[in-house]
Amino acid sequence: MGLLAVGTPLDWPEAKKVADHVREWGIEQLLAIWNRAKGKERDALLWGDEIEYLVVSFDNKKKEVKLSLRQADILEALASDAELLKQGGGVPDLARGEAKSARSAPTFHPEFGRFMLEATPGRPWGIGFKDLLDVEQDMKWRRQIAKDHIFECEYPVTLTTFPMLGDRKSITPFYEPSGPKLRSQFVPDEIANPHIRFPTLAANIRWRRGRKVELNVPVFHDENTPKPWKDPTVNYDLYNWPEDDDVRNGAAKDDYIYMDAMAFGMGSCCLQITFQATNIAEGRKMYDQLSPLGPILLALTAATPIYKGFLADTDVRWNQISAAVDDRTPEELGEKPLKHDRWRIPKSRYASNSTYISQDPRLRPEYLDPDLVVDEKLKARLVEGGMDDILATHFAHLFIRDPIVVFAEDLKELDLDKTDHFENLQSTNWQHMRFKPPPPGNDIGWRVEVRPMEIQITDFENAAFSVFVVLITRAILSFDLNFYLPIPRTTENMETAHKRDAVLNDKFYFRKDPLPRRSARTNGTASPRSGPNTPQPSRPHTPGPVEDEYELMTVDEIINGKRNGGFPGLIPLVESYLDSVNVDVETRCELAQYLALIRGRANGELWTAAKWIRHFVREHPEYQKDSVVTDGMAFDLVKAAERITVHEGRDGFARQMLGRCREG
Ligand code: GLU
Ligand code: MG
């Protein structure tokens, strides 16, 4: 998560004073990149995936599990493994964007939580189908390498959140909560990666906001859960910091699990896919077309039903991370009239996308948010510098935020060969898609990052979702699919994805007909329209009202298609794409296993991890039907997650637990 520059970080009041300066320099750096790279062509269509892990430590005798805060030692062990380095793996000096040589071992990166690891393949994946089949093995390899560099009692699990995070007993080694940076009741400052960027980020978000971050997740009401339910872990009698007043001022709400630190959000793990486009136009198109898919991917990967030892009434991590980094002031939040701040801002820095960026004639102005907040002055500078209006709008929207971590050393002179000021804002805008310009000084092209997915328990599942996202992207480009939807509908869909079992029970706004107008097709390229099962609705040439273009659909309809014609379904579109290219039978079979997982999740045959975890808790002998997840339950749950990954693919247990239908 961002580049780890070193230096002397400014406290918030000092950082605030130089915010304009950082933004202006960031915009100049962006223009320099733009002018250098806007015409960059024929980059290879590459992709990469990122897996985030929680490192847990088991005490099998005591039946205890804790988060291990040994990230630094583990990264050090990985970095000094000569064998691994020979294969090009280990820990890279530069964080993202580093070009990799041929076949090489995976690389490991720090993440926000001191209990987290992140791993990426040693080289980007290419266009070939072979790579799609290698990704699962590579993910297994990554987990094995991580396992080989940690203690015998430790394991890298891929649960989104640790079920007991926030409980004093949940970390090893132990540190007292209520430190000066986070001022959290529940977690110590040492929960965060010690690199100065992370505690500063957390402290300055709190400082800018004027109070601690506030995460309230609705509790799941079971038979014996009191109503109203009051979070029993909240301490109303703490007086270490002024922020301890937050709970006395109503920060903790009835029927909500209350959390108060960045770690409760950014300590969550996700699965991300980054594409390198062949040129900027293709990248912009991918960004726009994948954006409406975000909430669907979130619902399909739902894996987060527990917070701080309680069952939640939601299934995903998204809004919690959003709240965990929400630095908006009361004025920006609309709680007070605007006096010192410039705007009311509807969303946190971590949120769903707010605008589209493609110069696609199919992008109707009606899809854009008329109330999008942009910094007009910075936008004017971008336009004056040669950037087109729609991309300038996107960046001028990201730049309404203040830089949170500013290093004194970086303010001396503007270096247009660097991107530090630009990245400062860009990398602390955590939207569900990210458009990434080419970094200077190497060969990397324009990239698009897909960020909504929750990490899955097994490597098979993580590979399946990676493969699916890659294939749907290929189908989008190959068939020129159109998923445009008014952006506020995507915002609503993101909320819907939070609901318990949204994947089965809820409906999402989705475009009715993604296929291009036949008259618009100029060459004889394959089209899913030519398939025998694809409906052929008539297409008016003058577009009707935008509201007629989309409707509410279940995830099953979006993924598998509507039974009686209408929306063809993303999986059938992928199948049409595979039909249109030469894939050998064996590869096709292998890919089919992955697509079967997505299909089964959508039609309810297979469970999400959220459903499985919730079920595991509710069936546990210690469960009192009161929403409480005990230490014993947490131990058994995390142990089961470990066992599933260790025995994945060979063990009936794993398949049974996840309801999977894969051959061994
Ligand atoms: N872990 C964060 C998430 O779950 C993302 C951090 C990152 O951008 O790498 O969305
Ligand atoms: Mg990450």
PDB file of C-alpha atoms in Angstrom, residues 92-296:
ATOM      1  CA  PRO A  92      12.100  -5.732  -3.705  1.00  0.00           C
ATOM      2  CA  ASP A  93      13.751  -2.421  -2.872  1.00  0.00           C
ATOM      3  CA  LEU A  94      11.079  -0.416  -4.591  1.00  0.00           C
ATOM      4  CA  ALA A  95       7.514  -1.234  -3.716  1.00  0.00           C
ATOM      5  CA  ARG A  96       5.156  -1.246  -6.697  1.00  0.00           C
ATOM      6  CA  GLY A  97       5.878  -0.751 -10.311  1.00  0.00           C
ATOM      7  CA  GLU A  98       9.191  -2.539 -10.371  1.00  0.00           C
ATOM      8  CA  ALA A  99       9.964  -4.358 -13.571  1.00  0.00           C
ATOM      9  CA  LYS A 100      10.855  -8.022 -13.080  1.00  0.00           C
ATOM     10  CA  SER A 101      13.107 -10.296 -15.037  1.00  0.00           C
ATOM     11  CA  ALA A 102      12.177 -13.728 -16.389  1.00  0.00           C
ATOM     12  CA  ARG A 103      10.690 -16.547 -14.341  1.00  0.00           C
ATOM     13  CA  SER A 104      11.299 -15.642 -10.763  1.00  0.00           C
ATOM     14  CA  ALA A 105      10.208 -16.334  -7.239  1.00  0.00           C
ATOM     15  CA  PRO A 106       7.396 -14.293  -5.709  1.00  0.00           C
ATOM     16  CA  THR A 107       8.058 -11.068  -3.862  1.00  0.00           C
ATOM     17  CA  PHE A 108       6.787 -10.048  -0.457  1.00  0.00           C
ATOM     18  CA  HIS A 109       5.738  -6.608   0.684  1.00  0.00           C
ATOM     19  CA  PRO A 110       4.802  -4.946   3.947  1.00  0.00           C
ATOM     20  CA  GLU A 111       1.198  -3.970   4.599  1.00  0.00           C
ATOM     21  CA  PHE A 112      -0.501  -1.726   7.148  1.00  0.00           C
ATOM     22  CA  GLY A 113      -0.954  -4.277   9.909  1.00  0.00           C
ATOM     23  CA  ARG A 114       2.198  -5.508  11.622  1.00  0.00           C
ATOM     24  CA  PHE A 115       0.589  -8.929  11.359  1.00  0.00           C
ATOM     25  CA  MET A 116       0.160  -8.729   7.578  1.00  0.00           C
ATOM     26  CA  LEU A 117       2.153  -9.812   4.569  1.00  0.00           C
ATOM     27  CA  GLU A 118       1.496  -9.182   0.928  1.00  0.00           C
ATOM     28  CA  ALA A 119       2.830 -11.315  -1.916  1.00  0.00           C
ATOM     29  CA  THR A 120       2.890 -10.834  -5.662  1.00  0.00           C
ATOM     30  CA  PRO A 121       4.170 -13.061  -8.455  1.00  0.00           C
ATOM     31  CA  GLY A 122       7.839 -12.572  -9.301  1.00  0.00           C
ATOM     32  CA  ARG A 123       6.979 -11.392 -12.764  1.00  0.00           C
ATOM     33  CA  PRO A 124       3.733 -10.115 -14.273  1.00  0.00           C
ATOM     34  CA  TRP A 125       1.463 -12.621 -15.970  1.00  0.00           C
ATOM     35  CA  GLY A 126       1.169 -12.376 -19.754  1.00  0.00           C
ATOM     36  CA  ILE A 127      -1.577 -12.690 -22.275  1.00  0.00           C
ATOM     37  CA  GLY A 128      -1.264 -16.468 -22.691  1.00  0.00           C
ATOM     38  CA  PHE A 129      -3.712 -18.969 -21.239  1.00  0.00           C
ATOM     39  CA  LYS A 130      -0.827 -20.924 -19.771  1.00  0.00           C
ATOM     40  CA  ASP A 131      -0.299 -18.141 -17.254  1.00  0.00           C
ATOM     41  CA  LEU A 132      -3.913 -18.385 -16.142  1.00  0.00           C
ATOM     42  CA  LEU A 133      -3.232 -21.973 -15.207  1.00  0.00           C
ATOM     43  CA  ASP A 134       0.001 -21.135 -13.392  1.00  0.00           C
ATOM     44  CA  VAL A 135      -1.438 -18.578 -11.032  1.00  0.00           C
ATOM     45  CA  GLU A 136      -2.873 -21.054  -8.524  1.00  0.00           C
ATOM     46  CA  GLN A 137       0.430 -22.913  -8.236  1.00  0.00           C
ATOM     47  CA  ASP A 138       2.215 -19.602  -7.830  1.00  0.00           C
ATOM     48  CA  MET A 139      -0.166 -18.612  -5.037  1.00  0.00           C
ATOM     49  CA  LYS A 140       0.503 -21.946  -3.325  1.00  0.00           C
ATOM     50  CA  TRP A 141       4.209 -21.375  -3.782  1.00  0.00           C
ATOM     51  CA  ARG A 142       3.883 -17.941  -2.170  1.00  0.00           C
ATOM     52  CA  ARG A 143       2.105 -19.361   0.832  1.00  0.00           C
ATOM     53  CA  GLN A 144       4.733 -22.086   1.121  1.00  0.00           C
ATOM     54  CA  ILE A 145       7.589 -19.588   0.946  1.00  0.00           C
ATOM     55  CA  ALA A 146       5.922 -17.476   3.614  1.00  0.00           C
ATOM     56  CA  LYS A 147       5.408 -20.575   5.736  1.00  0.00           C
ATOM     57  CA  ASP A 148       9.088 -21.502   5.310  1.00  0.00           C
ATOM     58  CA  HIS A 149      10.168 -18.154   6.743  1.00  0.00           C
ATOM     59  CA  ILE A 150       8.030 -18.057   9.847  1.00  0.00           C
ATOM     60  CA  PHE A 151       7.924 -20.017  13.082  1.00  0.00           C
ATOM     61  CA  GLU A 152       6.617 -23.545  13.192  1.00  0.00           C
ATOM     62  CA  CYS A 153       3.623 -22.365  15.248  1.00  0.00           C
ATOM     63  CA  GLU A 154       2.798 -19.585  12.768  1.00  0.00           C
ATOM     64  CA  TYR A 155       0.781 -19.714   9.586  1.00  0.00           C
ATOM     65  CA  PRO A 156      -0.146 -17.235   6.832  1.00  0.00           C
ATOM     66  CA  VAL A 157      -3.945 -17.453   6.618  1.00  0.00           C
ATOM     67  CA  THR A 158      -6.038 -15.641   4.073  1.00  0.00           C
ATOM     68  CA  LEU A 159      -8.978 -14.574   6.170  1.00  0.00           C
ATOM     69  CA  THR A 160      -9.991 -10.952   5.539  1.00  0.00           C
ATOM     70  CA  THR A 161      -9.968 -10.063   9.220  1.00  0.00           C
ATOM     71  CA  PHE A 162      -8.791 -11.688  12.413  1.00  0.00           C
ATOM     72  CA  PRO A 163     -11.962 -12.525  14.336  1.00  0.00           C
ATOM     73  CA  MET A 164     -10.635 -11.306  17.706  1.00  0.00           C
ATOM     74  CA  LEU A 165      -8.750  -8.182  16.585  1.00  0.00           C
ATOM     75  CA  GLY A 166      -9.311  -5.583  19.293  1.00  0.00           C
ATOM     76  CA  ASP A 167      -9.264  -8.082  22.115  1.00  0.00           C
ATOM     77  CA  ARG A 168      -6.237  -7.573  24.364  1.00  0.00           C
ATOM     78  CA  LYS A 169      -5.360 -11.241  24.101  1.00  0.00           C
ATOM     79  CA  SER A 170      -5.342 -11.203  20.319  1.00  0.00           C
ATOM     80  CA  ILE A 171      -1.745 -10.170  19.602  1.00  0.00           C
ATOM     81  CA  THR A 172       1.700 -11.516  20.309  1.00  0.00           C
ATOM     82  CA  PRO A 173       3.865 -10.036  21.652  1.00  0.00           C
ATOM     83  CA  PHE A 174       1.504  -8.076  23.849  1.00  0.00           C
ATOM     84  CA  TYR A 175       1.484  -4.278  23.886  1.00  0.00           C
ATOM     85  CA  GLU A 176      -0.830  -2.007  25.858  1.00  0.00           C
ATOM     86  CA  PRO A 177      -3.521  -0.224  23.869  1.00  0.00           C
ATOM     87  CA  SER A 178      -4.087   3.533  24.135  1.00  0.00           C
ATOM     88  CA  GLY A 179      -0.805   4.697  22.547  1.00  0.00           C
ATOM     89  CA  PRO A 180      -0.176   8.281  21.406  1.00  0.00           C
ATOM     90  CA  LYS A 181      -0.604   7.631  17.664  1.00  0.00           C
ATOM     91  CA  LEU A 182      -3.824   5.646  17.451  1.00  0.00           C
ATOM     92  CA  ARG A 183      -5.263   6.503  20.874  1.00  0.00           C
ATOM     93  CA  SER A 184      -7.369   3.406  20.490  1.00  0.00           C
ATOM     94  CA  GLN A 185      -9.115   1.767  23.415  1.00  0.00           C
ATOM     95  CA  PHE A 186      -8.643  -1.599  21.845  1.00  0.00           C
ATOM     96  CA  VAL A 187      -5.397  -1.871  19.905  1.00  0.00           C
ATOM     97  CA  PRO A 188      -1.849  -0.645  20.629  1.00  0.00           C
ATOM     98  CA  ASP A 189       0.119   1.660  18.328  1.00  0.00           C
ATOM     99  CA  GLU A 190       2.360  -1.353  17.706  1.00  0.00           C
ATOM    100  CA  ILE A 191      -0.451  -3.001  15.738  1.00  0.00           C
ATOM    101  CA  ALA A 192       0.618  -0.931  12.733  1.00  0.00           C
ATOM    102  CA  ASN A 193       3.693  -1.470  10.597  1.00  0.00           C
ATOM    103  CA  PRO A 194       6.417   0.535  12.405  1.00  0.00           C
ATOM    104  CA  HIS A 195       7.544   2.276   9.222  1.00  0.00           C
ATOM    105  CA  ILE A 196       6.929   5.920  10.015  1.00  0.00           C
ATOM    106  CA  ARG A 197       4.478   6.287   7.127  1.00  0.00           C
ATOM    107  CA  PHE A 198       1.878   4.047   8.761  1.00  0.00           C
ATOM    108  CA  PRO A 199       1.593   5.444  12.291  1.00  0.00           C
ATOM    109  CA  THR A 200       1.767   8.946  10.806  1.00  0.00           C
ATOM    110  CA  LEU A 201      -1.017   8.108   8.395  1.00  0.00           C
ATOM    111  CA  ALA A 202      -3.173   6.864  11.260  1.00  0.00           C
ATOM    112  CA  ALA A 203      -2.326   9.762  13.570  1.00  0.00           C
ATOM    113  CA  ASN A 204      -2.844  12.481  10.947  1.00  0.00           C
ATOM    114  CA  ILE A 205      -6.138  11.022   9.767  1.00  0.00           C
ATOM    115  CA  ARG A 206      -7.341  11.184  13.371  1.00  0.00           C
ATOM    116  CA  TRP A 207      -5.908  14.657  13.830  1.00  0.00           C
ATOM    117  CA  ARG A 208      -7.420  16.052  10.652  1.00  0.00           C
ATOM    118  CA  ARG A 209     -10.778  14.564  11.519  1.00  0.00           C
ATOM    119  CA  GLY A 210     -10.700  16.056  14.986  1.00  0.00           C
ATOM    120  CA  ARG A 211     -11.575  12.792  16.701  1.00  0.00           C
ATOM    121  CA  LYS A 212     -10.832   9.125  16.356  1.00  0.00           C
ATOM    122  CA  VAL A 213     -12.097   7.219  13.357  1.00  0.00           C
ATOM    123  CA  GLU A 214     -15.395   5.578  14.078  1.00  0.00           C
ATOM    124  CA  LEU A 215     -16.349   2.148  12.827  1.00  0.00           C
ATOM    125  CA  ASN A 216     -19.817   0.973  13.730  1.00  0.00           C
ATOM    126  CA  VAL A 217     -20.802  -2.367  12.266  1.00  0.00           C
ATOM    127  CA  PRO A 218     -24.341  -3.606  12.889  1.00  0.00           C
ATOM    128  CA  VAL A 219     -24.309  -6.611  15.189  1.00  0.00           C
ATOM    129  CA  PHE A 220     -26.007  -9.789  13.995  1.00  0.00           C
ATOM    130  CA  HIS A 221     -29.043 -10.358  16.185  1.00  0.00           C
ATOM    131  CA  ASP A 222     -29.330 -14.008  17.037  1.00  0.00           C
ATOM    132  CA  GLU A 223     -31.955 -15.663  19.259  1.00  0.00           C
ATOM    133  CA  ASN A 224     -30.285 -14.637  22.515  1.00  0.00           C
ATOM    134  CA  THR A 225     -28.674 -11.368  21.474  1.00  0.00           C
ATOM    135  CA  PRO A 226     -30.074  -8.587  23.678  1.00  0.00           C
ATOM    136  CA  LYS A 227     -32.011  -5.776  22.034  1.00  0.00           C
ATOM    137  CA  PRO A 228     -30.759  -3.127  22.195  1.00  0.00           C
ATOM    138  CA  TRP A 229     -27.308  -4.658  22.204  1.00  0.00           C
ATOM    139  CA  LYS A 230     -24.556  -2.598  23.795  1.00  0.00           C
ATOM    140  CA  ASP A 231     -20.968  -3.434  22.831  1.00  0.00           C
ATOM    141  CA  PRO A 232     -19.693  -4.834  26.147  1.00  0.00           C
ATOM    142  CA  THR A 233     -16.037  -4.181  25.282  1.00  0.00           C
ATOM    143  CA  VAL A 234     -16.338  -0.382  25.206  1.00  0.00           C
ATOM    144  CA  ASN A 235     -14.651   1.364  28.121  1.00  0.00           C
ATOM    145  CA  TYR A 236     -16.486   4.562  29.076  1.00  0.00           C
ATOM    146  CA  ASP A 237     -14.097   5.301  31.941  1.00  0.00           C
ATOM    147  CA  LEU A 238     -10.836   5.814  30.118  1.00  0.00           C
ATOM    148  CA  TYR A 239      -9.158   9.231  30.500  1.00  0.00           C
ATOM    149  CA  ASN A 240      -5.727   8.882  28.862  1.00  0.00           C
ATOM    150  CA  TRP A 241      -6.384  11.101  25.849  1.00  0.00           C
ATOM    151  CA  PRO A 242      -8.923  13.780  24.907  1.00  0.00           C
ATOM    152  CA  GLU A 243     -10.125  11.269  22.282  1.00  0.00           C
ATOM    153  CA  ASP A 244     -11.295   8.989  25.077  1.00  0.00           C
ATOM    154  CA  ASP A 245     -14.279  11.352  25.239  1.00  0.00           C
ATOM    155  CA  ASP A 246     -15.430  10.061  21.860  1.00  0.00           C
ATOM    156  CA  VAL A 247     -17.391   7.219  23.431  1.00  0.00           C
ATOM    157  CA  ARG A 248     -18.841   9.543  26.059  1.00  0.00           C
ATOM    158  CA  ASN A 249     -20.009  11.716  23.158  1.00  0.00           C
ATOM    159  CA  GLY A 250     -21.894   8.871  21.563  1.00  0.00           C
ATOM    160  CA  ALA A 251     -19.340   7.368  19.175  1.00  0.00           C
ATOM    161  CA  ALA A 252     -20.393   3.830  20.135  1.00  0.00           C
ATOM    162  CA  LYS A 253     -23.978   3.150  19.104  1.00  0.00           C
ATOM    163  CA  ASP A 254     -26.580   0.683  20.320  1.00  0.00           C
ATOM    164  CA  ASP A 255     -26.733  -2.466  18.191  1.00  0.00           C
ATOM    165  CA  TYR A 256     -23.345  -1.754  16.605  1.00  0.00           C
ATOM    166  CA  ILE A 257     -19.908  -3.246  17.157  1.00  0.00           C
ATOM    167  CA  TYR A 258     -17.712  -0.207  17.856  1.00  0.00           C
ATOM    168  CA  MET A 259     -14.108   0.144  16.714  1.00  0.00           C
ATOM    169  CA  ASP A 260     -11.860   3.170  16.834  1.00  0.00           C
ATOM    170  CA  ALA A 261      -8.655   2.703  14.850  1.00  0.00           C
ATOM    171  CA  MET A 262      -7.313   2.473  11.322  1.00  0.00           C
ATOM    172  CA  ALA A 263      -6.122  -1.075  12.009  1.00  0.00           C
ATOM    173  CA  PHE A 264      -9.685  -2.377  12.161  1.00  0.00           C
ATOM    174  CA  GLY A 265     -10.044  -1.454   8.499  1.00  0.00           C
ATOM    175  CA  MET A 266      -6.600  -1.443   6.918  1.00  0.00           C
ATOM    176  CA  GLY A 267      -5.805  -4.583   8.878  1.00  0.00           C
ATOM    177  CA  SER A 268      -8.121  -6.408   6.459  1.00  0.00           C
ATOM    178  CA  CYS A 269      -6.907  -8.487   3.544  1.00  0.00           C
ATOM    179  CA  CYS A 270      -7.993  -8.329  -0.061  1.00  0.00           C
ATOM    180  CA  LEU A 271      -7.270  -9.801  -3.469  1.00  0.00           C
ATOM    181  CA  GLN A 272      -6.290  -7.233  -6.073  1.00  0.00           C
ATOM    182  CA  ILE A 273      -5.645  -7.555  -9.793  1.00  0.00           C
ATOM    183  CA  THR A 274      -3.653  -5.016 -11.780  1.00  0.00           C
ATOM    184  CA  PHE A 275      -3.676  -4.859 -15.560  1.00  0.00           C
ATOM    185  CA  GLN A 276      -1.196  -3.157 -17.802  1.00  0.00           C
ATOM    186  CA  ALA A 277      -3.085  -1.915 -20.844  1.00  0.00           C
ATOM    187  CA  THR A 278      -1.567  -1.767 -24.303  1.00  0.00           C
ATOM    188  CA  ASN A 279      -2.131   1.987 -24.331  1.00  0.00           C
ATOM    189  CA  ILE A 280      -3.841   4.717 -22.347  1.00  0.00           C
ATOM    190  CA  ALA A 281      -7.146   4.513 -24.261  1.00  0.00           C
ATOM    191  CA  GLU A 282      -7.444   0.816 -23.506  1.00  0.00           C
ATOM    192  CA  GLY A 283      -6.588   1.428 -19.859  1.00  0.00           C
ATOM    193  CA  ARG A 284      -9.267   4.087 -19.582  1.00  0.00           C
ATOM    194  CA  LYS A 285     -11.797   1.792 -21.170  1.00  0.00           C
ATOM    195  CA  MET A 286     -10.913  -1.058 -18.798  1.00  0.00           C
ATOM    196  CA  TYR A 287     -11.250   1.271 -15.834  1.00  0.00           C
ATOM    197  CA  ASP A 288     -14.744   2.338 -16.864  1.00  0.00           C
ATOM    198  CA  GLN A 289     -16.034  -1.068 -17.890  1.00  0.00           C
ATOM    199  CA  LEU A 290     -14.766  -2.909 -14.825  1.00  0.00           C
ATOM    200  CA  SER A 291     -16.118  -0.263 -12.461  1.00  0.00           C
ATOM    201  CA  PRO A 292     -19.783  -1.434 -12.494  1.00  0.00           C
ATOM    202  CA  LEU A 293     -18.548  -4.974 -11.804  1.00  0.00           C
ATOM    203  CA  GLY A 294     -16.945  -3.911  -8.512  1.00  0.00           C
ATOM    204  CA  PRO A 295     -19.926  -4.395  -6.177  1.00  0.00           C
ATOM    205  CA  ILE A 296     -20.721  -7.727  -7.818  1.00  0.00           C
TER     206      ILE A 296
END
